[in-house]
mmCIF file of C-alpha atoms in Angstrom:
data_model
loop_
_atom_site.group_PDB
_atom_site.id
_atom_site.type_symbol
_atom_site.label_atom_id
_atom_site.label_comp_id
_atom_site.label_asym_id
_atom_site.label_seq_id
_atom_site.Cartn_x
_atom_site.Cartn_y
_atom_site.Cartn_z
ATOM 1 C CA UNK L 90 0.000 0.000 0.000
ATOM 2 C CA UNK L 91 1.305 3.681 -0.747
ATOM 3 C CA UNK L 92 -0.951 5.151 2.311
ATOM 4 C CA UNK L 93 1.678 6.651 4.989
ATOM 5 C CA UNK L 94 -0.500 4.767 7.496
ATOM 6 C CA UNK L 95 -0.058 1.328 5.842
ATOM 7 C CA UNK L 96 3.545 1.494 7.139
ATOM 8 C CA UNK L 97 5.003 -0.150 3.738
ATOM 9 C CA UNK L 98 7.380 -0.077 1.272
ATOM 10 C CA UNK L 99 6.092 0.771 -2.313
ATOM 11 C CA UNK L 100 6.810 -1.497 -5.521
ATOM 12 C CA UNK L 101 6.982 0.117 -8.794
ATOM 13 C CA UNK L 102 4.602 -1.374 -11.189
ATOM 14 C CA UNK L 103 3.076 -1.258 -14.526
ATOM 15 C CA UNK L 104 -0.318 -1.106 -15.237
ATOM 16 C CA UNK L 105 -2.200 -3.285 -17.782
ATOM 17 C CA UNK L 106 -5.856 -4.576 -18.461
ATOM 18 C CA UNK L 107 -7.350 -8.472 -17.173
ATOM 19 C CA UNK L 108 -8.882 -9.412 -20.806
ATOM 20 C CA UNK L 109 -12.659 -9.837 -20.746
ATOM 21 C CA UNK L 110 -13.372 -8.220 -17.352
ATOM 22 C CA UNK L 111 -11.114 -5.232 -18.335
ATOM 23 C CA UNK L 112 -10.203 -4.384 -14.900
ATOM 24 C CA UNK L 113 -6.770 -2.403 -13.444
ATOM 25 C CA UNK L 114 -4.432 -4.844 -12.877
ATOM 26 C CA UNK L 115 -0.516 -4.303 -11.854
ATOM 27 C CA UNK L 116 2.445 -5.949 -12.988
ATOM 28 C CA UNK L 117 5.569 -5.558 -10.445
ATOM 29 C CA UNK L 118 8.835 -5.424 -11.497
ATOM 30 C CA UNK L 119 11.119 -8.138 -10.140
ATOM 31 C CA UNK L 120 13.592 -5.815 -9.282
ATOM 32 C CA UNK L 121 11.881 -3.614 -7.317
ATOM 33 C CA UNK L 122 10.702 -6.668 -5.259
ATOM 34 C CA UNK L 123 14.293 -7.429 -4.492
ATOM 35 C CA UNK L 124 15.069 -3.677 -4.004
ATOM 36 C CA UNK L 125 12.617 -3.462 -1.355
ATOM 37 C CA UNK L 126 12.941 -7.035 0.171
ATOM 38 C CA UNK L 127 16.618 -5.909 0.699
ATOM 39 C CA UNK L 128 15.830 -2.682 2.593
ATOM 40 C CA UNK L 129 13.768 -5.145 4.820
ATOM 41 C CA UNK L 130 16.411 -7.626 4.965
ATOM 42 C CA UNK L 131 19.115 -5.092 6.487
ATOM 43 C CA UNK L 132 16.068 -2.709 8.698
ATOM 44 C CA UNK L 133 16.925 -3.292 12.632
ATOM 45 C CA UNK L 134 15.208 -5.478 13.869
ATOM 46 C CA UNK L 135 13.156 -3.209 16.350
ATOM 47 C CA UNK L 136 12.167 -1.112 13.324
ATOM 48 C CA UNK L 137 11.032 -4.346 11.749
ATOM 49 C CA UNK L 138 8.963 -5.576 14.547
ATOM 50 C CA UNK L 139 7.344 -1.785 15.128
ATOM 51 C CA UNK L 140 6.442 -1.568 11.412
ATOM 52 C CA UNK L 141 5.096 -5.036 11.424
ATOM 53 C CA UNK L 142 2.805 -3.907 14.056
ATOM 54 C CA UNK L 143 1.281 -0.875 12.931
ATOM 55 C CA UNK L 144 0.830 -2.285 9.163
ATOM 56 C CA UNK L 145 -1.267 -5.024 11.062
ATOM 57 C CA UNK L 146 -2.998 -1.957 12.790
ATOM 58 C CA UNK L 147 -4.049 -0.254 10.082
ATOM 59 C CA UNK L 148 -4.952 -3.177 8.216
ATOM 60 C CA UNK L 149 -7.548 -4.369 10.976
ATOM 61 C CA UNK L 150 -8.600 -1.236 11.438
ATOM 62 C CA UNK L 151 -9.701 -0.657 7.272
ATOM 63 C CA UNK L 152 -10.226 -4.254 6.055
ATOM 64 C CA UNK L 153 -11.023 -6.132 9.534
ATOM 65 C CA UNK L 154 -14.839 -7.799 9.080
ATOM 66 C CA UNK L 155 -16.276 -6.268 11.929
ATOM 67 C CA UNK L 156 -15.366 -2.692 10.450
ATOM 68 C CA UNK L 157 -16.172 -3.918 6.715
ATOM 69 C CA UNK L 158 -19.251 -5.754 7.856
ATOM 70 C CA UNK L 159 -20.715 -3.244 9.520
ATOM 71 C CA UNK L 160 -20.129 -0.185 7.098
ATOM 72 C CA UNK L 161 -22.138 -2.814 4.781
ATOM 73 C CA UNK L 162 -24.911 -3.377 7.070
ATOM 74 C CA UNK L 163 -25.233 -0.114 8.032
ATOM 75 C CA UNK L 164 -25.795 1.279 4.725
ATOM 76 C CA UNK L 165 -28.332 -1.863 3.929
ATOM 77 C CA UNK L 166 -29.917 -0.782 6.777
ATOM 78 C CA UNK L 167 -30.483 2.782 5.595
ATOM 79 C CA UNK L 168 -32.063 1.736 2.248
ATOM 80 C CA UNK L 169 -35.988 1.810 1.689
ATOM 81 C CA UNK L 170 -37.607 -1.100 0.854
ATOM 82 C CA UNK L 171 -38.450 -2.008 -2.882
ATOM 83 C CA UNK L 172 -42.029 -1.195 -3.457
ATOM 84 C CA UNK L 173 -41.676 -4.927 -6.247
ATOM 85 C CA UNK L 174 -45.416 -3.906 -7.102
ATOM 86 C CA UNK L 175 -44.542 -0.538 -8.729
ATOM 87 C CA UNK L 176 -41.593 -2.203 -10.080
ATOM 88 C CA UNK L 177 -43.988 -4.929 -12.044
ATOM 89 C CA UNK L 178 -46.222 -2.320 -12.751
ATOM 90 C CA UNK L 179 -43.856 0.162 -14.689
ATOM 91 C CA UNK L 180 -42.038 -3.256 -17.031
ATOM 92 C CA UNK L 181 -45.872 -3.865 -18.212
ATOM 93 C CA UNK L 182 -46.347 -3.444 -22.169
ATOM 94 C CA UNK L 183 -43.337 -1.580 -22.505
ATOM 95 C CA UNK L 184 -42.337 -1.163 -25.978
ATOM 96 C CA UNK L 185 -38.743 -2.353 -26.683
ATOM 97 C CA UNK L 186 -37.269 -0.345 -29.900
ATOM 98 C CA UNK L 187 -33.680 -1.911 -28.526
ATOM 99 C CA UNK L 188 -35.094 -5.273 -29.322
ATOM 100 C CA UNK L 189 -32.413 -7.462 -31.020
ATOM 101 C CA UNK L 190 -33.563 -9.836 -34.227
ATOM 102 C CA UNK L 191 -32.483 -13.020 -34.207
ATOM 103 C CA UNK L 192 -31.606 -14.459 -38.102
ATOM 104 C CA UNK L 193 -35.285 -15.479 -38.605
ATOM 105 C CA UNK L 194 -35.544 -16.582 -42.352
ATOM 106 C CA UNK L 195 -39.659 -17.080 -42.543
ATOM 107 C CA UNK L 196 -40.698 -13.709 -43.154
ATOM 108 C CA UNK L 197 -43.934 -14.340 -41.485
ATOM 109 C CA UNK L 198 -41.899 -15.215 -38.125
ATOM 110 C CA UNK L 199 -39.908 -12.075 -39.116
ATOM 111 C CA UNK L 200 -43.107 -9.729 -38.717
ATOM 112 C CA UNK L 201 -44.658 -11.237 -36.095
ATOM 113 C CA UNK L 202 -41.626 -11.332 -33.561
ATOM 114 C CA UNK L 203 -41.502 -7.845 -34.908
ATOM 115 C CA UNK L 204 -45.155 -7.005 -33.162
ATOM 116 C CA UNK L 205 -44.367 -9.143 -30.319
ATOM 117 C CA UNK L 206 -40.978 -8.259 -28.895
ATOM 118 C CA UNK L 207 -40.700 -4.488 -30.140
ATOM 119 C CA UNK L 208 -44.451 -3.424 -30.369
ATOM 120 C CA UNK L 209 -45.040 -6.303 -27.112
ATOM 121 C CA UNK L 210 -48.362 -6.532 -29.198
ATOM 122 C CA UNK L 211 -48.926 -10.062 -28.002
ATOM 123 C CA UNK L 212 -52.032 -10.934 -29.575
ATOM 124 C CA UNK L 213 -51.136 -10.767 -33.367
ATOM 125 C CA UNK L 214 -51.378 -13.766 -35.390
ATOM 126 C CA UNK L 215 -51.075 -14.380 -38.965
ATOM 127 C CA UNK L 216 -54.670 -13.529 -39.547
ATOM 128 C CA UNK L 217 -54.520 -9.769 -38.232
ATOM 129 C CA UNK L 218 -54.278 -7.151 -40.478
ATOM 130 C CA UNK L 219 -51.501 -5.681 -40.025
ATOM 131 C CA UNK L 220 -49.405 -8.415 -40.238
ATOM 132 C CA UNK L 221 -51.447 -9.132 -43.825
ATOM 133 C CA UNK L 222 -50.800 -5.735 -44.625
ATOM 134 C CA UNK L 223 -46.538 -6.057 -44.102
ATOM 135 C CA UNK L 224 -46.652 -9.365 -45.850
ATOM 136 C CA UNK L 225 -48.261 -7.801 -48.984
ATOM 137 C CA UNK L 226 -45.357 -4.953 -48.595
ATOM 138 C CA UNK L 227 -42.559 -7.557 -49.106
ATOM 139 C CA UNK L 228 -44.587 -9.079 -51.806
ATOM 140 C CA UNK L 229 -44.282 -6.054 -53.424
ATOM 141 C CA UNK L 230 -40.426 -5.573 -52.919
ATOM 142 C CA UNK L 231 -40.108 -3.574 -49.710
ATOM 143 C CA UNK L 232 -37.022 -3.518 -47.883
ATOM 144 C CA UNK L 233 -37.104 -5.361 -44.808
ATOM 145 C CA UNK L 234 -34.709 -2.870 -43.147
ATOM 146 C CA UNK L 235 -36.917 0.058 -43.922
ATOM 147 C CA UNK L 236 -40.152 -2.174 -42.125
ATOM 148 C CA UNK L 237 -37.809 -2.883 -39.196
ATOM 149 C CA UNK L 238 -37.097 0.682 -38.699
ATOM 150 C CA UNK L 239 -40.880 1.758 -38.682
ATOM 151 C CA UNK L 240 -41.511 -0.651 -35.768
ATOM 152 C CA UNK L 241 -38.399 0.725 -33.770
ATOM 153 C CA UNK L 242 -40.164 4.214 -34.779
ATOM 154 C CA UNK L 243 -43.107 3.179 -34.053
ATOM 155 C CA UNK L 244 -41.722 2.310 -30.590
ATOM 156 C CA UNK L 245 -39.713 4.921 -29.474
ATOM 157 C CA UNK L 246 -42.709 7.502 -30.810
ATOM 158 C CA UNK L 247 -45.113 5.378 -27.849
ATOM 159 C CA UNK L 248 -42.498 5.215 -24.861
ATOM 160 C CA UNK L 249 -41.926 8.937 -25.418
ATOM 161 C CA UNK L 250 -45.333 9.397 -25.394
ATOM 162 C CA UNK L 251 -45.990 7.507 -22.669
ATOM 163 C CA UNK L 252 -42.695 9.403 -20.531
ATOM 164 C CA UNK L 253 -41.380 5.687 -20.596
ATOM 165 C CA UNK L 254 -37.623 4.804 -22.413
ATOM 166 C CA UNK L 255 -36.317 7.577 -24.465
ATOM 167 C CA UNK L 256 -32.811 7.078 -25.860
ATOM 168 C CA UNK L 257 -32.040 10.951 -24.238
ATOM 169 C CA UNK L 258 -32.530 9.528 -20.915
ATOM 170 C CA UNK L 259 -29.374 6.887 -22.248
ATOM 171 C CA UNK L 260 -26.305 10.161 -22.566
ATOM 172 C CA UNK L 261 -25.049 12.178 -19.895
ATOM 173 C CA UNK L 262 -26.869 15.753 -19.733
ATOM 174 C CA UNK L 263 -23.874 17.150 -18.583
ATOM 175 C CA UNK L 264 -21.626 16.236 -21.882
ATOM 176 C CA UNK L 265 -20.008 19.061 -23.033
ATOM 177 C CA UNK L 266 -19.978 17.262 -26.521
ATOM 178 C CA UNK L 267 -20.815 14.155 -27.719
ATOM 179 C CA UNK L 268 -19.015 11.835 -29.800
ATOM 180 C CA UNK L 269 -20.315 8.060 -30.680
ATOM 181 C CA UNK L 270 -18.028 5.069 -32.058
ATOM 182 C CA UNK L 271 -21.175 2.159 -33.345
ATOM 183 C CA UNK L 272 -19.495 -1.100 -33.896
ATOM 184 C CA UNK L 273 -22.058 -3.688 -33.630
ATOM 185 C CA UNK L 274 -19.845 -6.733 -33.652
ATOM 186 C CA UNK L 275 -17.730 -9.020 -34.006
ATOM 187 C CA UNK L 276 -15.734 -9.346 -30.547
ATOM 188 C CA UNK L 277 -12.464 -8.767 -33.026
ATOM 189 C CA UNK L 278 -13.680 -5.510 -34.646
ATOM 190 C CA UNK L 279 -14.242 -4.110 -31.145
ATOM 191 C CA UNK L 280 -11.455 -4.881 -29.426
ATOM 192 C CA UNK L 281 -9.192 -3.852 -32.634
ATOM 193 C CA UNK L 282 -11.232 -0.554 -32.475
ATOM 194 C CA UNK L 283 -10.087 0.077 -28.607
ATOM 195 C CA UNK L 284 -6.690 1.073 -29.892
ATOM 196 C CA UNK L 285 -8.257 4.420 -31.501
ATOM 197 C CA UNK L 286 -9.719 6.057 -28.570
ATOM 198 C CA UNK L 287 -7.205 7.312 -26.934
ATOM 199 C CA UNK L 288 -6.553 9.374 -30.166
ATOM 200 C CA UNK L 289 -10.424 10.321 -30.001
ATOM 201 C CA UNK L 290 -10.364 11.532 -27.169
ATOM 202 C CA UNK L 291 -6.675 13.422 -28.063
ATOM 203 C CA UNK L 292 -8.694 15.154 -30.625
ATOM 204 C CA UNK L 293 -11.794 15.718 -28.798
ATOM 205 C CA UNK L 294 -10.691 16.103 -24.791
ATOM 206 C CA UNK L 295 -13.775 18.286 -23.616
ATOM 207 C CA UNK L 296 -16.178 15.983 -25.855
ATOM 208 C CA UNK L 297 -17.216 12.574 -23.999
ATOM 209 C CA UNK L 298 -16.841 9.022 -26.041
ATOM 210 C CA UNK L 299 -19.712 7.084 -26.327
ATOM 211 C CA UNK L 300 -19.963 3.136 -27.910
ATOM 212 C CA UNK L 301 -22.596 1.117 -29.051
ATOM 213 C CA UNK L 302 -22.401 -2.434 -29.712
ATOM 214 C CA UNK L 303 -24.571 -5.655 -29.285
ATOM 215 C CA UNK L 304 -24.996 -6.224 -26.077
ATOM 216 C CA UNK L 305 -23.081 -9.647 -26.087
ATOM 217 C CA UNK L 306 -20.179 -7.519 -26.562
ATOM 218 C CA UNK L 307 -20.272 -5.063 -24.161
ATOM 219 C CA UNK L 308 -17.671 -6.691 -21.359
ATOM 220 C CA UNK L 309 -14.943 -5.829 -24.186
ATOM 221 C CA UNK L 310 -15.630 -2.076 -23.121
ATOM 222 C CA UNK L 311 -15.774 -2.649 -19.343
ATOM 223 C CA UNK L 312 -13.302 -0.422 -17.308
ATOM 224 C CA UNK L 313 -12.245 1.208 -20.823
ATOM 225 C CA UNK L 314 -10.446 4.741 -19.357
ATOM 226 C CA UNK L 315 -11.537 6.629 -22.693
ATOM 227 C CA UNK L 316 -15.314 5.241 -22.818
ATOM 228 C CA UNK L 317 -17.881 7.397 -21.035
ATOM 229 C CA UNK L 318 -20.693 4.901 -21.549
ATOM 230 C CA UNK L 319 -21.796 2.214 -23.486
ATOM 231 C CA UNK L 320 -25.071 2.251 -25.432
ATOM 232 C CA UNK L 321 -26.549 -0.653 -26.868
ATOM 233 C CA UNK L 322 -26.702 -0.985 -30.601
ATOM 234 C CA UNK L 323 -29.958 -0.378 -32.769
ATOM 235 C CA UNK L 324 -29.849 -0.522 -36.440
ATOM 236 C CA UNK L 325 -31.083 2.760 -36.818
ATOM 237 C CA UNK L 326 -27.664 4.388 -35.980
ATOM 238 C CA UNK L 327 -26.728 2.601 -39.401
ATOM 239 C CA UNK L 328 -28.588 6.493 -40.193
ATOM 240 C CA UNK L 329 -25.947 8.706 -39.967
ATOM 241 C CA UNK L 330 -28.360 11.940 -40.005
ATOM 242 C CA UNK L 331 -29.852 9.958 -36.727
ATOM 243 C CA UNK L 332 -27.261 10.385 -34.829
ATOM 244 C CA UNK L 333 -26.127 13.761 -35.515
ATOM 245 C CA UNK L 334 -29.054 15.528 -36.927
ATOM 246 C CA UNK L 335 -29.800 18.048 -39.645
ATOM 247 C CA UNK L 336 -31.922 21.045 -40.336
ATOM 248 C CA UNK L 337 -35.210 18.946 -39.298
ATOM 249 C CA UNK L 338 -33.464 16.493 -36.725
ATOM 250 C CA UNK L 339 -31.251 18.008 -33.653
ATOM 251 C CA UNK L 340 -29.266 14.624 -33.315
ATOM 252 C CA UNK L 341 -28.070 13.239 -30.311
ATOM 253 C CA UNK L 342 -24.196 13.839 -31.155
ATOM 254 C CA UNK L 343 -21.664 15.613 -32.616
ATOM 255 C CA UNK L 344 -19.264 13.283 -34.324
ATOM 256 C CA UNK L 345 -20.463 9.813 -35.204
ATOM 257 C CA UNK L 346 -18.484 7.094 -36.731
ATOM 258 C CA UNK L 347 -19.646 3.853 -38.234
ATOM 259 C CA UNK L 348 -16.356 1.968 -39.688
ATOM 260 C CA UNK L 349 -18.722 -0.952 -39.924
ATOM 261 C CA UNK L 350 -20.555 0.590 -43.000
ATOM 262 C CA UNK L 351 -17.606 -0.649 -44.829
ATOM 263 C CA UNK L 352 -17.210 -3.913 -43.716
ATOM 264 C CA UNK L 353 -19.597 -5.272 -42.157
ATOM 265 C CA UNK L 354 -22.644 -3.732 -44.458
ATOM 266 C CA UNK L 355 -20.920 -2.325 -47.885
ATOM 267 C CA UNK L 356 -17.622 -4.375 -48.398
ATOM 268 C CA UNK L 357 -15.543 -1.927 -50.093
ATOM 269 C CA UNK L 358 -11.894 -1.930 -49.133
ATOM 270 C CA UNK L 359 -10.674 -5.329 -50.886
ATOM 271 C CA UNK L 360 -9.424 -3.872 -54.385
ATOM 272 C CA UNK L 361 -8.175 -6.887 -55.578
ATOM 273 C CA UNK L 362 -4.877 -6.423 -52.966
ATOM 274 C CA UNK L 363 -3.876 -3.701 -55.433
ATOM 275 C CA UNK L 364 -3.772 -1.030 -52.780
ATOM 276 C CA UNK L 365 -0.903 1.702 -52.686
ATOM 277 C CA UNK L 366 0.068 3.130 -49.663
ATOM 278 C CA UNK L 367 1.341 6.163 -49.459
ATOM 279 C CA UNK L 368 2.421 6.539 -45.824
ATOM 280 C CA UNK L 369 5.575 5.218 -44.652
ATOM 281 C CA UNK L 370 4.372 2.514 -41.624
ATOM 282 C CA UNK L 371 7.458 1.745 -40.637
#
């Protein structure tokens, strides 16, 4: 420990990230180890004994389990009870424009989990109208992302409505800025991608960094310095003018980037490996 108190010797260390739960770890360099095992090593004994002591002190006294327990249960015991009926109540028939599609092939299945897991419209079948009326739409050549993005509309237009989930109540009203980096998968193309925001947030300091992915993915992110928060992905931020607006739209950020559009969506970087570079990488 580096605390005065702690009565220890400090280590120098480097930092570095645990992979998948992305938290602060520290490496320690041998040689400080033996540095510091040395100074022990030669230390009097009565200086020995009478740091011994008050490092065992101060560690009873900040990590003993009667003083750790009861910091615990005292602030259990100053929490109000959870009212679970209000709690049912409000997660009734909410719409879910966040909803992720699975690959469903049958576009029948397509439209109906559509109505039941974004619209939570339970009680359409195959004989309802509406669903007769999308079916006839893809007979007719419609494209099934534009009919996926009406539902999520649809949805968001009804929880606003309703003061229920608006994607506002998602960013931090106290951003100076807003910038968002939407990578929807794979786990690869994410955690390549974590080696460009420290230069994002280089070029924007004042602005904060928000990323979207499938939820699946989001651990990647976890503990992430440069990320403010992580937003789950919907496929309408594959609409640029979404995200950051225009003369009829406001946007919800300044800067967005979408990389993915031109890999994951439009393939468009291959060029038959004739590519010329014209920077010097090396």
């Amino acid at each position: 420990m580096c605390e005065p108190e702690a009565n220890s010797l400090s280590l120098e260390w480097n930092e570095y990230r645990e992979h998948g739960t992305e938290f602060i770890k520290a490496s320690t360099y041998p040689e400080s180890i033996a540095k510091q095992l040395n100074i022990v090593y030669k230390m009097p004994q009565h200086k020995r004994l009478e740091m011994g002591r008050k490092a065992r002190e101060w560690t009873i006294k900040n990590f003993g389990i009667q003083n750790v327990g009861k910091s615990i249960e005292e602030f259990i015991d100053k929490q109000q009870l959870v009212d679970w009926t209000k709690v049912l109540e409000n997660s009734q028939d909410k719409k879910d424009p966040y909803c992720q599609i699975p690959n469903i092939v049958d576009d029948g299945d397509w439209i109906l989990f559509m109505y039941h897991n974004i619209l939570k419209m339970k009680n359409i079948d195959k004989n309802d109208s509406g669903y007769l009326y999308w079916m006839g739409e893809l007979s007719k050549g419609a494209k099934k992302q534009d009919i996926e993005n009406y539902f999520r509309n649809v949805a968001l237009k009804e929880n606003e409505q309703e003061k229920q989930i608006k994607f506002e109540d998602l960013l931090d009203k106290k951003d100076k800025g807003r910038v968002i980096y939407v990578m929807p998968e794979s786990a690869g193309d994410i955690f390549l991608s974590t080696a460009l925001f420290k230069s994002i947030k280089n070029r924007y300091p004042d602005y904060s960094l928000y990323v979207a992915t499938k939820p699946q993915y989001k651990d990647i992110l976890e503990g992430n310095p440069y990320v403010h928060r992580w937003i789950e992905y919907n496929p309408i931020m594959d609409n640029l003018i979404w995200l950051e607006g225009n003369s009829q739209h406001d946007g919800y950020f300044d800067i967005a980037y979408l990389p993915y559009t031109c890999t994951q969506r439009n393939l468009n970087y291959l060029h038959n490996g004739l590519d010329k570079v014209e920077f010097q990488l090396t």
